[in-house]
Amino acid sequence: MHPNASFWRGKRVLLTGHTGFKGGWLALWLQRLGAEVTGLALVPNTTPSLFDTARVSDGMCSRLCDIRDATAVAHLMQEAQPELVLHLAAQPLVRASYRDPLATFSTNVMGTANLLESLRGLASVRVAVMVTTDKVYRNLEHAYPYREDDALGGHDPYSASKAASELVIASYRDAFLAQQGVAIASARAGNVIGGGDWSEDRLIPDAVRAWQAGQTLSIRSRQAIRPWQHVLEPLAGYLRLAEVLWEQPELAGAYNFGPPTHEAATVEKVMKMASSPYPYCATSYQINSSHPHETAWLALETAKARSVLGVHPRWTLPQAVARTMDWYVKQHAGADARELCGVDIDSYESNE
């Protein structure tokens, strides 16, 4: 089930994090759906960035704002008067959270609280989808996928900050916003791949940087298992969730989005799939690593999204990896990044 253009056409949407990877893709998709999009974010934190290469700001109102600044967030919200809010702004990297835990907690916890506080008393808003991560669960390395009612937790500051933000979201929903008639949901997904991600310490961007430069890619945790998915998969889920909540606010709550459990794959497997377009794709695997702790196994149970929202993944892991690498190869050869994103969105919507 793909997003309904007739629903989104003309809707006023406030999107946070539109200068990031996932936020950039979502901004482009909302523009194609005809929404009136206002973006709230910091400047892009990578060079290059999808925001710049795909000219994301061309079809929207792009505003620079730090979600840790409660006054600025409230002012922008009053100015935009959104009907729907999609919150993606975050410090999204596990390893960066070890380097600067306070910035991670202030952005992911207090930034989320600031945004929710700005919705109190805002008459225009009806739906807010707050994006967290698949890493919000207290991961005990059990051999089963995590469900929405499993215990929250987090070993690293990133995971812990996102788990904490889930409590903030639930508190604002129950204490304030449900009574105001605003449907608040949290969306849990992660390990997304797709063209235009140039973040540090992410598998595909690291591979693209190394192989395009003819260098050897160094990989840690080759047997770590993750629920990899193309970026359009969770974005389609977020959009569908917002559509459903507009008509059925009683369905507000937490939702997992991800591939079928059996498609969770190791880092090594994904790297072998990704290497095919590159004549030089040397990879070395670290054995004795002193890197900070990272979860070895993670998968999500997505039965709730399937049964309640009708959301089903469209692209298999091989398809997702192939489309991702094709995007990077073509963009590196001079193709227009915005057009490449449009081709992928069209193909996804037509289920090609």
Short mmCIF file of C-alpha atoms in Angstrom, two decimals:
data_model
loop_
_atom_site.label_atom_id
_atom_site.label_comp_id
_atom_site.label_asym_id
_atom_site.label_seq_id
_atom_site.Cartn_x
_atom_site.Cartn_y
_atom_site.Cartn_z
CA MET A 1 0.00 0.00 0.00
CA HIS A 2 1.67 3.20 -1.15
CA PRO A 3 0.97 6.75 0.10
CA ASN A 4 -2.31 8.28 -1.00
CA ALA A 5 -1.62 11.39 -3.07
CA SER A 6 -5.20 12.62 -2.71
CA PHE A 7 -4.76 12.61 1.06
CA TRP A 8 -1.47 14.52 1.11
CA ARG A 9 -2.27 17.05 -1.61
CA GLY A 10 -2.51 20.47 0.01
CA LYS A 11 -1.90 19.21 3.56
CA ARG A 12 0.31 21.42 5.72
CA VAL A 13 3.15 19.22 6.98
CA LEU A 14 5.90 20.11 9.44
CA LEU A 15 8.90 17.84 8.85
CA THR A 16 11.87 17.93 11.20
CA GLY A 17 15.25 16.68 10.06
CA HIS A 18 14.69 17.39 6.38
CA THR A 19 18.39 18.14 5.84
CA GLY A 20 19.33 14.58 6.82
CA PHE A 21 19.32 11.38 4.80
CA LYS A 22 15.90 9.94 5.68
CA GLY A 23 14.41 13.40 6.07
CA GLY A 24 15.63 14.45 2.64
CA TRP A 25 14.02 11.45 0.97
CA LEU A 26 10.78 12.06 2.87
CA ALA A 27 10.76 15.76 1.93
CA LEU A 28 11.13 14.85 -1.74
CA TRP A 29 8.33 12.29 -1.51
CA LEU A 30 5.96 14.72 0.23
CA GLN A 31 6.66 17.32 -2.44
CA ARG A 32 5.75 14.80 -5.15
CA LEU A 33 2.54 14.01 -3.25
CA GLY A 34 1.56 17.68 -3.31
CA ALA A 35 1.95 18.48 0.39
CA GLU A 36 2.84 21.96 1.62
CA VAL A 37 6.03 21.13 3.52
CA THR A 38 7.82 23.23 6.11
CA GLY A 39 11.15 21.81 7.22
CA LEU A 40 12.85 22.36 10.55
CA ALA A 41 16.48 21.24 10.85
CA LEU A 42 20.12 22.14 11.29
CA VAL A 43 22.41 22.58 8.31
CA PRO A 44 23.44 19.25 6.71
CA ASN A 45 26.14 17.52 8.74
CA THR A 46 27.86 15.81 5.81
CA THR A 47 29.60 16.98 2.65
CA PRO A 48 28.21 16.05 0.20
CA SER A 49 24.62 15.75 1.44
CA LEU A 50 21.38 14.59 -0.12
CA PHE A 51 19.83 17.91 0.88
CA ASP A 52 22.26 19.81 -1.35
CA THR A 53 22.79 17.36 -4.21
CA ALA A 54 19.05 16.67 -4.64
CA ARG A 55 18.05 20.32 -4.09
CA VAL A 56 15.57 19.24 -1.43
CA SER A 57 14.68 22.81 -0.47
CA ASP A 58 13.43 23.66 -3.96
CA GLY A 59 9.85 22.51 -3.36
CA MET A 60 9.34 23.43 0.29
CA CYS A 61 9.85 26.05 3.00
CA SER A 62 13.18 25.16 4.59
CA ARG A 63 13.91 26.69 8.00
CA LEU A 64 17.12 26.28 9.99
CA CYS A 65 16.32 25.64 13.63
CA ASP A 66 17.81 23.62 16.49
CA ILE A 67 15.15 21.45 18.15
CA ARG A 68 16.99 21.96 21.44
CA ASP A 69 15.83 25.60 21.31
CA ALA A 70 12.31 25.35 22.73
CA THR A 71 11.43 28.99 22.02
CA ALA A 72 12.51 28.80 18.38
CA VAL A 73 10.64 25.53 17.85
CA ALA A 74 7.44 26.94 19.35
CA HIS A 75 7.70 30.11 17.23
CA LEU A 76 8.19 28.14 14.02
CA MET A 77 5.29 25.82 14.87
CA GLN A 78 2.97 28.77 15.40
CA GLU A 79 4.10 30.24 12.10
CA ALA A 80 3.66 27.02 10.09
CA GLN A 81 0.34 25.92 11.64
CA PRO A 82 0.82 22.32 10.46
CA GLU A 83 -1.93 19.75 10.23
CA LEU A 84 0.54 16.88 10.44
CA VAL A 85 3.98 16.65 12.04
CA LEU A 86 6.66 14.13 11.05
CA HIS A 87 9.58 14.20 13.48
CA LEU A 88 12.86 12.80 12.14
CA ALA A 89 15.41 15.27 13.53
CA ALA A 90 17.94 13.46 15.72
CA GLN A 91 21.52 12.63 16.49
CA PRO A 92 21.28 9.29 14.65
CA LEU A 93 24.68 7.61 15.06
CA VAL A 94 25.64 5.06 17.70
CA ARG A 95 29.38 5.72 17.63
CA ALA A 96 28.90 9.49 17.68
CA SER A 97 26.81 9.04 20.82
CA TYR A 98 29.81 7.54 22.58
CA ARG A 99 31.89 10.58 21.66
CA ASP A 100 29.29 13.12 22.77
CA PRO A 101 26.58 11.54 24.93
CA LEU A 102 25.25 14.83 26.31
CA ALA A 103 24.58 16.24 22.85
CA THR A 104 22.88 12.97 21.94
CA PHE A 105 20.59 13.03 24.97
CA SER A 106 19.80 16.73 24.63
CA THR A 107 18.90 16.38 20.95
CA ASN A 108 17.01 13.10 21.08
CA VAL A 109 15.23 13.50 24.42
CA MET A 110 14.82 17.22 25.08
CA GLY A 111 14.50 17.98 21.37
CA THR A 112 11.58 15.57 21.19
CA ALA A 113 10.06 17.08 24.35
CA ASN A 114 10.40 20.59 22.91
CA LEU A 115 8.59 19.58 19.76
CA LEU A 116 5.76 17.88 21.65
CA GLU A 117 5.43 20.85 23.99
CA SER A 118 5.03 23.12 20.95
CA LEU A 119 1.96 21.09 19.94
CA ARG A 120 0.10 21.83 23.16
CA GLY A 121 -2.67 24.29 22.38
CA LEU A 122 -1.91 24.27 18.64
CA ALA A 123 -5.36 24.01 17.10
CA SER A 124 -4.23 23.13 13.57
CA VAL A 125 -2.44 19.84 14.30
CA ARG A 126 -4.24 16.47 14.20
CA VAL A 127 -1.47 13.88 13.76
CA ALA A 128 2.18 13.57 14.77
CA VAL A 129 4.45 10.65 13.85
CA MET A 130 7.57 10.62 16.01
CA VAL A 131 10.37 8.54 14.52
CA THR A 132 12.67 6.76 16.95
CA THR A 133 14.65 3.61 16.05
CA ASP A 134 14.69 -0.18 16.08
CA LYS A 135 17.32 0.08 18.84
CA VAL A 136 14.90 1.28 21.56
CA TYR A 137 14.50 -2.23 22.96
CA ARG A 138 16.44 -3.66 25.91
CA ASN A 139 18.41 -6.01 23.71
CA LEU A 140 19.29 -9.26 25.47
CA GLU A 141 20.47 -10.93 22.23
CA HIS A 142 17.45 -13.23 22.32
CA ALA A 143 16.78 -15.18 19.13
CA TYR A 144 13.38 -13.62 18.47
CA PRO A 145 12.24 -10.33 16.97
CA TYR A 146 11.22 -7.50 19.29
CA ARG A 147 7.56 -6.53 19.60
CA GLU A 148 6.14 -3.12 20.40
CA ASP A 149 5.31 -4.14 23.99
CA ASP A 150 8.79 -5.47 24.81
CA ALA A 151 10.88 -3.64 27.42
CA LEU A 152 12.70 -0.49 26.36
CA GLY A 153 16.37 0.08 27.09
CA GLY A 154 19.74 0.83 25.56
CA HIS A 155 23.38 0.05 26.24
CA ASP A 156 24.85 2.90 24.18
CA PRO A 157 23.82 6.56 24.62
CA TYR A 158 22.08 6.66 21.22
CA SER A 159 19.83 3.68 21.98
CA ALA A 160 19.16 4.86 25.51
CA SER A 161 18.28 8.36 24.33
CA LYS A 162 15.79 6.99 21.83
CA ALA A 163 14.25 4.68 24.43
CA ALA A 164 13.92 7.68 26.74
CA SER A 165 12.27 9.67 23.97
CA GLU A 166 9.67 6.89 23.66
CA LEU A 167 8.70 7.53 27.30
CA VAL A 168 8.46 11.25 26.59
CA ILE A 169 6.24 10.59 23.58
CA ALA A 170 3.93 8.29 25.56
CA SER A 171 3.72 10.79 28.42
CA TYR A 172 2.77 13.71 26.20
CA ARG A 173 0.21 11.56 24.37
CA ASP A 174 -1.46 10.34 27.57
CA ALA A 175 -1.16 13.48 29.69
CA PHE A 176 -1.89 16.20 27.15
CA LEU A 177 -2.28 15.58 23.44
CA ALA A 178 -4.86 12.79 23.29
CA GLN A 179 -7.26 15.06 25.20
CA GLN A 180 -6.49 17.81 22.68
CA GLY A 181 -7.49 15.51 19.81
CA VAL A 182 -3.95 14.97 18.50
CA ALA A 183 -3.01 11.40 17.55
CA ILE A 184 0.63 10.74 18.51
CA ALA A 185 2.48 7.63 17.32
CA SER A 186 6.08 6.49 17.56
CA ALA A 187 7.64 4.71 14.59
CA ARG A 188 10.52 2.30 15.19
CA ALA A 189 12.74 1.39 12.27
CA GLY A 190 16.41 1.37 11.44
CA ASN A 191 19.29 0.11 9.34
CA VAL A 192 18.01 1.89 6.28
CA ILE A 193 20.01 2.00 3.08
CA GLY A 194 19.55 4.03 -0.07
CA GLY A 195 21.28 6.54 -2.28
CA GLY A 196 22.42 9.83 -0.84
CA ASP A 197 23.60 8.77 2.60
CA TRP A 198 27.12 10.07 3.25
CA SER A 199 27.09 9.68 7.04
CA GLU A 200 30.14 8.50 8.94
CA ASP A 201 30.35 4.99 10.38
CA ARG A 202 27.56 3.57 8.25
CA LEU A 203 28.13 0.45 6.23
CA ILE A 204 27.06 1.45 2.70
CA PRO A 205 28.42 5.03 2.78
CA ASP A 206 31.76 3.74 4.12
CA ALA A 207 31.87 1.15 1.32
CA VAL A 208 31.03 3.68 -1.39
CA ARG A 209 33.69 6.10 -0.18
CA ALA A 210 36.36 3.39 -0.04
CA TRP A 211 35.58 1.62 -3.31
CA GLN A 212 35.07 4.80 -5.35
CA ALA A 213 38.54 5.86 -4.19
CA GLY A 214 40.05 2.45 -4.93
CA GLN A 215 40.73 1.83 -1.25
CA THR A 216 40.17 -1.17 1.00
CA LEU A 217 37.04 -1.08 3.13
CA SER A 218 37.64 -1.99 6.78
CA ILE A 219 34.68 -3.70 8.43
CA ARG A 220 34.01 -4.43 12.07
CA SER A 221 31.45 -6.96 13.35
CA ARG A 222 31.17 -8.92 10.12
CA GLN A 223 28.62 -11.33 11.63
CA ALA A 224 26.40 -8.68 13.20
CA ILE A 225 22.81 -9.19 12.02
CA ARG A 226 20.47 -6.29 11.26
CA PRO A 227 17.00 -5.76 9.66
CA TRP A 228 18.30 -3.94 6.56
CA GLN A 229 15.72 -2.18 4.38
CA HIS A 230 15.60 0.44 1.65
CA VAL A 231 14.86 3.91 2.97
CA LEU A 232 11.54 4.07 1.10
CA GLU A 233 10.16 1.13 3.09
CA PRO A 234 9.95 2.83 6.51
CA LEU A 235 9.06 6.19 4.92
CA ALA A 236 6.07 4.56 3.26
CA GLY A 237 5.15 3.17 6.67
CA TYR A 238 5.36 6.58 8.32
CA LEU A 239 3.15 8.14 5.66
CA ARG A 240 0.61 5.34 5.86
CA LEU A 241 0.57 5.58 9.66
CA ALA A 242 -0.19 9.29 9.46
CA GLU A 243 -3.02 8.67 6.99
CA VAL A 244 -4.62 6.04 9.22
CA LEU A 245 -4.33 8.15 12.38
CA TRP A 246 -6.03 11.06 10.63
CA GLU A 247 -9.20 8.97 10.42
CA GLN A 248 -8.65 6.65 13.39
CA PRO A 249 -6.80 8.51 16.16
CA GLU A 250 -7.55 5.72 18.60
CA LEU A 251 -4.87 3.65 16.84
CA ALA A 252 -2.13 5.94 18.14
CA GLY A 253 0.78 4.08 19.75
CA ALA A 254 4.09 2.46 18.85
CA TYR A 255 4.70 0.70 15.52
CA ASN A 256 7.65 -1.33 14.23
CA PHE A 257 8.62 -1.10 10.56
CA GLY A 258 11.07 -3.47 8.96
CA PRO A 259 11.65 -6.41 6.63
CA PRO A 260 10.44 -9.95 7.29
CA THR A 261 12.42 -11.51 10.12
CA HIS A 262 14.04 -14.07 7.84
CA GLU A 263 15.54 -11.26 5.73
CA ALA A 264 17.67 -9.91 8.57
CA ALA A 265 21.23 -10.37 7.32
CA THR A 266 24.84 -10.14 8.41
CA VAL A 267 27.11 -7.23 7.63
CA GLU A 268 29.25 -9.58 5.54
CA LYS A 269 26.30 -10.70 3.41
CA VAL A 270 25.25 -7.13 2.67
CA MET A 271 28.80 -6.19 1.72
CA LYS A 272 29.04 -9.04 -0.76
CA MET A 273 25.79 -7.89 -2.39
CA ALA A 274 26.96 -4.27 -2.48
CA SER A 275 30.33 -4.96 -4.09
CA SER A 276 29.12 -6.10 -7.50
CA PRO A 277 29.20 -2.68 -9.29
CA TYR A 278 32.81 -2.01 -8.32
CA PRO A 279 35.80 -3.56 -10.09
CA TYR A 280 37.91 -2.87 -7.00
CA CYS A 281 35.99 -3.81 -3.86
CA ALA A 282 38.62 -5.06 -1.45
CA THR A 283 37.34 -5.54 2.09
CA SER A 284 39.18 -6.36 5.30
CA TYR A 285 37.44 -7.65 8.41
CA GLN A 286 38.65 -6.65 11.84
CA ILE A 287 39.09 -9.56 14.25
CA ASN A 288 40.21 -8.13 17.58
CA SER A 289 38.41 -4.83 17.78
CA SER A 290 38.45 -2.34 20.64
CA HIS A 291 35.38 -0.53 19.31
CA PRO A 292 32.53 0.35 21.70
CA HIS A 293 29.79 -2.20 22.29
CA GLU A 294 27.26 -2.73 19.51
CA THR A 295 24.39 -5.20 19.41
CA ALA A 296 25.21 -8.45 17.61
CA TRP A 297 21.65 -9.43 16.63
CA LEU A 298 18.56 -7.33 16.05
CA ALA A 299 15.25 -7.97 14.31
CA LEU A 300 11.75 -6.53 14.66
CA GLU A 301 8.31 -8.13 14.66
CA THR A 302 6.16 -6.09 12.28
CA ALA A 303 2.83 -7.92 12.55
CA LYS A 304 1.13 -4.84 14.01
CA ALA A 305 2.04 -2.66 11.02
CA ARG A 306 0.89 -5.39 8.65
CA SER A 307 -2.44 -6.05 10.34
CA VAL A 308 -3.41 -2.54 11.46
CA LEU A 309 -1.93 -0.43 8.67
CA GLY A 310 -1.70 -2.89 5.79
CA VAL A 311 2.01 -2.12 5.41
CA HIS A 312 4.08 -4.80 3.67
CA PRO A 313 7.69 -4.45 2.46
CA ARG A 314 7.97 -4.26 -1.34
CA TRP A 315 11.66 -4.72 -2.07
CA THR A 316 13.69 -7.71 -0.99
CA LEU A 317 17.13 -7.19 0.49
CA PRO A 318 18.90 -7.95 -2.83
CA GLN A 319 16.63 -5.44 -4.58
CA ALA A 320 17.24 -2.82 -1.90
CA VAL A 321 21.01 -3.21 -2.08
CA ALA A 322 21.01 -3.23 -5.90
CA ARG A 323 18.95 -0.03 -6.11
CA THR A 324 21.11 1.65 -3.50
CA MET A 325 24.37 0.88 -5.25
CA ASP A 326 22.92 1.78 -8.65
CA TRP A 327 21.98 5.21 -7.23
CA TYR A 328 25.54 5.84 -6.03
CA VAL A 329 27.15 4.64 -9.26
CA LYS A 330 24.91 6.82 -11.43
CA GLN A 331 25.23 9.87 -9.20
CA HIS A 332 29.01 9.52 -9.16
CA ALA A 333 28.94 9.38 -12.96
CA GLY A 334 27.09 12.69 -13.13
CA ALA A 335 23.38 11.83 -12.95
CA ASP A 336 21.08 14.28 -11.19
CA ALA A 337 20.47 13.20 -7.58
CA ARG A 338 16.95 14.60 -7.43
CA GLU A 339 15.98 12.74 -10.58
CA LEU A 340 17.52 9.51 -9.26
CA CYS A 341 15.41 9.80 -6.12
CA GLY A 342 12.33 10.41 -8.26
CA VAL A 343 13.00 7.28 -10.30
CA ASP A 344 13.25 5.18 -7.14
CA ILE A 345 10.07 6.68 -5.68
CA ASP A 346 8.19 6.04 -8.92
CA SER A 347 9.44 2.46 -9.04
CA TYR A 348 8.48 1.87 -5.43
CA GLU A 349 4.98 3.27 -5.90
CA SER A 350 4.44 1.13 -8.98
CA ASN A 351 5.91 -1.91 -7.19
CA GLU A 352 8.57 -2.52 -9.80
#
